[in-house]
mmCIF file of C-alpha atoms in Angstrom:
data_model
loop_
_atom_site.group_PDB
_atom_site.id
_atom_site.type_symbol
_atom_site.label_atom_id
_atom_site.label_comp_id
_atom_site.label_asym_id
_atom_site.label_seq_id
_atom_site.Cartn_x
_atom_site.Cartn_y
_atom_site.Cartn_z
ATOM 1 C CA MET A 212 -11.812 11.728 -0.461
ATOM 2 C CA ALA A 213 -9.949 8.752 -1.811
ATOM 3 C CA TRP A 214 -10.280 6.465 1.246
ATOM 4 C CA GLN A 215 -13.593 4.650 1.524
ATOM 5 C CA ILE A 216 -13.641 3.424 5.113
ATOM 6 C CA THR A 217 -15.806 0.670 6.514
ATOM 7 C CA LEU A 218 -15.833 0.637 10.314
ATOM 8 C CA GLU A 219 -16.777 -2.374 12.411
ATOM 9 C CA VAL A 220 -16.784 -1.950 16.194
ATOM 10 C CA SER A 221 -16.961 -5.449 17.658
ATOM 11 C CA ASP A 222 -15.964 -4.330 21.174
ATOM 12 C CA ALA A 223 -18.300 -1.671 22.594
ATOM 13 C CA ARG A 224 -15.584 -0.347 24.924
ATOM 14 C CA TRP A 225 -14.094 1.530 21.949
ATOM 15 C CA ARG A 226 -17.245 3.669 21.647
ATOM 16 C CA GLN A 227 -17.400 4.210 25.401
ATOM 17 C CA ALA A 228 -13.782 5.368 25.537
ATOM 18 C CA LEU A 229 -13.946 7.573 22.428
ATOM 19 C CA PRO A 230 -17.388 9.135 21.812
ATOM 20 C CA ASN A 231 -16.266 10.695 18.488
ATOM 21 C CA LEU A 232 -14.730 7.448 17.289
ATOM 22 C CA ALA A 233 -15.844 7.541 13.650
ATOM 23 C CA LEU A 234 -14.701 11.155 13.203
ATOM 24 C CA LEU A 235 -11.345 10.384 14.818
ATOM 25 C CA ILE A 236 -10.741 7.389 12.566
ATOM 26 C CA ARG A 237 -11.767 9.285 9.441
ATOM 27 C CA ALA A 238 -9.488 12.217 10.304
ATOM 28 C CA ALA A 239 -6.490 9.978 11.025
ATOM 29 C CA LEU A 240 -6.823 7.946 7.839
ATOM 30 C CA HIS A 241 -7.616 10.905 5.590
ATOM 31 C CA ALA A 242 -4.467 12.635 6.885
ATOM 32 C CA VAL A 243 -2.496 10.059 4.878
ATOM 33 C CA PRO A 244 -2.347 11.202 1.259
ATOM 34 C CA HIS A 245 -3.582 8.657 -1.253
ATOM 35 C CA PRO A 246 -0.778 7.843 -3.696
ATOM 36 C CA SER A 247 -3.031 7.750 -6.756
ATOM 37 C CA GLY A 248 -6.111 9.667 -5.661
ATOM 38 C CA THR A 249 -8.388 6.911 -6.949
ATOM 39 C CA PRO A 250 -10.861 5.440 -4.451
ATOM 40 C CA SER A 251 -9.542 2.680 -2.216
ATOM 41 C CA GLN A 252 -11.587 0.646 0.211
ATOM 42 C CA LEU A 253 -10.238 0.134 3.695
ATOM 43 C CA ALA A 254 -11.820 -1.733 6.612
ATOM 44 C CA VAL A 255 -11.127 -0.829 10.249
ATOM 45 C CA VAL A 256 -12.107 -3.380 12.867
ATOM 46 C CA LEU A 257 -12.041 -2.317 16.503
ATOM 47 C CA ALA A 258 -11.936 -5.540 18.473
ATOM 48 C CA SER A 259 -10.707 -7.107 21.693
ATOM 49 C CA ASP A 260 -7.368 -8.654 22.593
ATOM 50 C CA GLY A 261 -8.886 -12.127 22.238
ATOM 51 C CA PHE A 262 -10.015 -11.501 18.665
ATOM 52 C CA VAL A 263 -6.659 -9.998 17.645
ATOM 53 C CA ALA A 264 -4.693 -12.750 19.434
ATOM 54 C CA ALA A 265 -6.583 -15.401 17.441
ATOM 55 C CA LEU A 266 -5.768 -13.659 14.136
ATOM 56 C CA ASN A 267 -2.177 -13.034 15.187
ATOM 57 C CA GLY A 268 -1.757 -16.719 16.031
ATOM 58 C CA ARG A 269 -3.364 -17.916 12.832
ATOM 59 C CA TYR A 270 -1.625 -15.609 10.366
ATOM 60 C CA ARG A 271 1.606 -14.577 12.097
ATOM 61 C CA HIS A 272 2.151 -17.606 14.361
ATOM 62 C CA GLN A 273 2.411 -15.301 17.366
ATOM 63 C CA HIS A 274 -0.093 -16.499 19.924
ATOM 64 C CA LYS A 275 -0.669 -13.207 21.700
ATOM 65 C CA PRO A 276 -2.485 -9.957 21.073
ATOM 66 C CA THR A 277 -0.807 -7.033 19.406
ATOM 67 C CA ASN A 278 -1.958 -3.425 19.091
ATOM 68 C CA ILE A 279 -2.752 -3.463 15.364
ATOM 69 C CA LEU A 280 -2.719 -5.923 12.510
ATOM 70 C CA SER A 281 -2.523 -4.711 8.916
ATOM 71 C CA PHE A 282 -3.821 -7.180 6.371
ATOM 72 C CA PRO A 283 -3.355 -6.174 2.724
ATOM 73 C CA ALA A 284 -6.038 -7.350 0.321
ATOM 74 C CA TRP A 285 -3.320 -9.077 -1.665
ATOM 75 C CA ALA A 286 -0.277 -11.181 -0.923
ATOM 76 C CA GLU A 287 3.101 -10.220 -2.367
ATOM 77 C CA ASP A 288 3.323 -13.486 -4.296
ATOM 78 C CA GLU A 289 -0.224 -13.296 -5.690
ATOM 79 C CA LEU A 290 -1.448 -11.662 -8.851
ATOM 80 C CA VAL A 291 -4.936 -10.696 -7.783
ATOM 81 C CA ASP A 292 -7.209 -8.039 -9.200
ATOM 82 C CA THR A 293 -8.445 -6.179 -6.116
ATOM 83 C CA THR A 294 -10.509 -3.625 -8.001
ATOM 84 C CA THR A 295 -14.255 -3.430 -7.553
ATOM 85 C CA PRO A 296 -16.875 -0.992 -8.878
ATOM 86 C CA GLY A 297 -16.249 0.980 -5.650
ATOM 87 C CA GLY A 298 -12.489 1.186 -6.207
ATOM 88 C CA GLU A 299 -9.451 -0.806 -5.183
ATOM 89 C CA ILE A 300 -9.665 -2.896 -2.007
ATOM 90 C CA LEU A 301 -6.579 -1.931 -0.012
ATOM 91 C CA GLY A 302 -6.951 -4.058 3.109
ATOM 92 C CA ASP A 303 -7.922 -4.253 6.770
ATOM 93 C CA LEU A 304 -6.676 -2.642 9.976
ATOM 94 C CA ILE A 305 -7.628 -4.565 13.111
ATOM 95 C CA LEU A 306 -6.981 -3.139 16.583
ATOM 96 C CA ALA A 307 -7.094 -4.704 20.063
ATOM 97 C CA TYR A 308 -8.835 -2.622 22.723
ATOM 98 C CA GLU A 309 -7.022 -3.811 25.843
ATOM 99 C CA THR A 310 -3.550 -3.612 24.299
ATOM 100 C CA VAL A 311 -4.093 -0.179 22.737
ATOM 101 C CA THR A 312 -5.550 1.330 25.912
ATOM 102 C CA GLN A 313 -2.827 -0.182 28.111
ATOM 103 C CA GLU A 314 -0.114 1.192 25.800
ATOM 104 C CA ALA A 315 -1.687 4.659 25.845
ATOM 105 C CA GLU A 316 -1.923 4.644 29.636
ATOM 106 C CA ALA A 317 1.645 3.363 30.080
ATOM 107 C CA ALA A 318 2.979 6.073 27.750
ATOM 108 C CA HIS A 319 0.801 8.798 29.372
ATOM 109 C CA LYS A 320 -0.773 9.566 25.986
ATOM 110 C CA PRO A 321 -4.389 10.324 25.189
ATOM 111 C CA LEU A 322 -6.131 7.287 23.715
ATOM 112 C CA ALA A 323 -7.210 9.383 20.707
ATOM 113 C CA ALA A 324 -3.584 10.263 19.927
ATOM 114 C CA HIS A 325 -2.381 6.672 20.270
ATOM 115 C CA LEU A 326 -5.229 5.285 18.164
ATOM 116 C CA SER A 327 -4.565 7.907 15.473
ATOM 117 C CA HIS A 328 -0.882 6.969 15.454
ATOM 118 C CA LEU A 329 -1.627 3.258 15.095
ATOM 119 C CA LEU A 330 -4.133 3.864 12.286
ATOM 120 C CA ILE A 331 -1.625 5.984 10.374
ATOM 121 C CA HIS A 332 1.115 3.425 11.023
ATOM 122 C CA GLY A 333 -1.101 0.583 9.809
ATOM 123 C CA LEU A 334 -2.243 2.441 6.698
ATOM 124 C CA LEU A 335 1.355 3.245 5.797
ATOM 125 C CA HIS A 336 2.076 -0.504 6.007
ATOM 126 C CA LEU A 337 -0.825 -1.214 3.637
ATOM 127 C CA LEU A 338 0.678 1.342 1.259
ATOM 128 C CA GLY A 339 4.010 -0.497 1.295
ATOM 129 C CA ALA A 340 6.003 1.311 3.983
ATOM 130 C CA ASP A 341 7.971 -0.818 6.405
ATOM 131 C CA HIS A 342 10.535 -0.582 9.177
ATOM 132 C CA HIS A 343 12.790 -3.603 8.701
ATOM 133 C CA THR A 344 15.916 -1.467 8.428
ATOM 134 C CA GLU A 345 16.939 1.573 10.449
ATOM 135 C CA ALA A 346 16.584 3.822 7.390
ATOM 136 C CA GLU A 347 13.066 2.506 6.694
ATOM 137 C CA ALA A 348 12.104 2.958 10.348
ATOM 138 C CA GLU A 349 13.389 6.545 10.417
ATOM 139 C CA ALA A 350 11.569 7.419 7.198
ATOM 140 C CA MET A 351 8.320 5.886 8.438
ATOM 141 C CA GLU A 352 8.614 7.647 11.805
ATOM 142 C CA ARG A 353 9.181 11.013 10.102
ATOM 143 C CA ARG A 354 6.019 10.526 8.032
ATOM 144 C CA GLU A 355 4.013 9.487 11.085
ATOM 145 C CA ILE A 356 5.244 12.467 13.116
ATOM 146 C CA ALA A 357 4.344 14.904 10.320
ATOM 147 C CA LEU A 358 0.916 13.362 9.724
ATOM 148 C CA LEU A 359 0.085 13.350 13.437
ATOM 149 C CA ALA A 360 1.245 16.967 13.753
ATOM 150 C CA SER A 361 -1.194 17.876 10.968
ATOM 151 C CA LEU A 362 -3.933 16.507 13.256
ATOM 152 C CA GLY A 363 -2.659 18.422 16.280
ATOM 153 C CA PHE A 364 -1.011 15.452 18.019
ATOM 154 C CA SER A 365 2.497 15.547 19.447
ATOM 155 C CA ASN A 366 5.426 13.373 18.406
ATOM 156 C CA PRO A 367 4.539 9.833 19.541
ATOM 157 C CA TYR A 368 8.213 8.890 19.799
ATOM 158 C CA GLU A 369 9.057 11.517 22.401
ATOM 159 C CA ASP A 370 8.559 10.963 26.100
ATOM 160 C CA PRO A 371 6.344 13.870 27.235
ATOM 161 C CA TYR A 372 7.690 13.514 30.789
ATOM 162 C CA LYS A 373 11.359 13.581 29.852
ATOM 163 C CA SER A 374 13.066 16.437 31.657
ATOM 164 C CA GLU A 375 14.502 18.973 29.218
ATOM 165 C CA ALA A 376 17.157 19.876 31.810
ATOM 166 C CA GLY A 377 18.263 16.233 31.911
ATOM 167 C CA SER A 378 18.546 15.777 28.169
#
């Protein structure tokens, strides 16, 4: 396995809500193929809205929580060697408990499915994918849908309560 994952759970509610948390995270991240196959280190931090809001304010100047923050181990304008004896350091994925659970509830999705989607989405960002243009967004969504399907999760962009007769 090319992803070397370090997990930090700083908000115990994550473990209470998802008893198989480590397995779920590992499955979601390992569903994303590694572009080179060489080991890459990735940290996942499961935190609270307050923790994520502080980071979001400091680094993105948005003083509010968000569901996930993806921090690459390098900046686009930096020439930094991010290799270590354990492999390349890819970056960090930091998630906010309250925001993620509220989004899952509002969308009538299982928390495990929503968390898996956000982890895949965040890892794709660390690998260089983005959604600034409509074409980029469509390509990223197609990848996410396929990767989630490989894990047995439904399309996160479809409303499961949408009436087929009304569409």
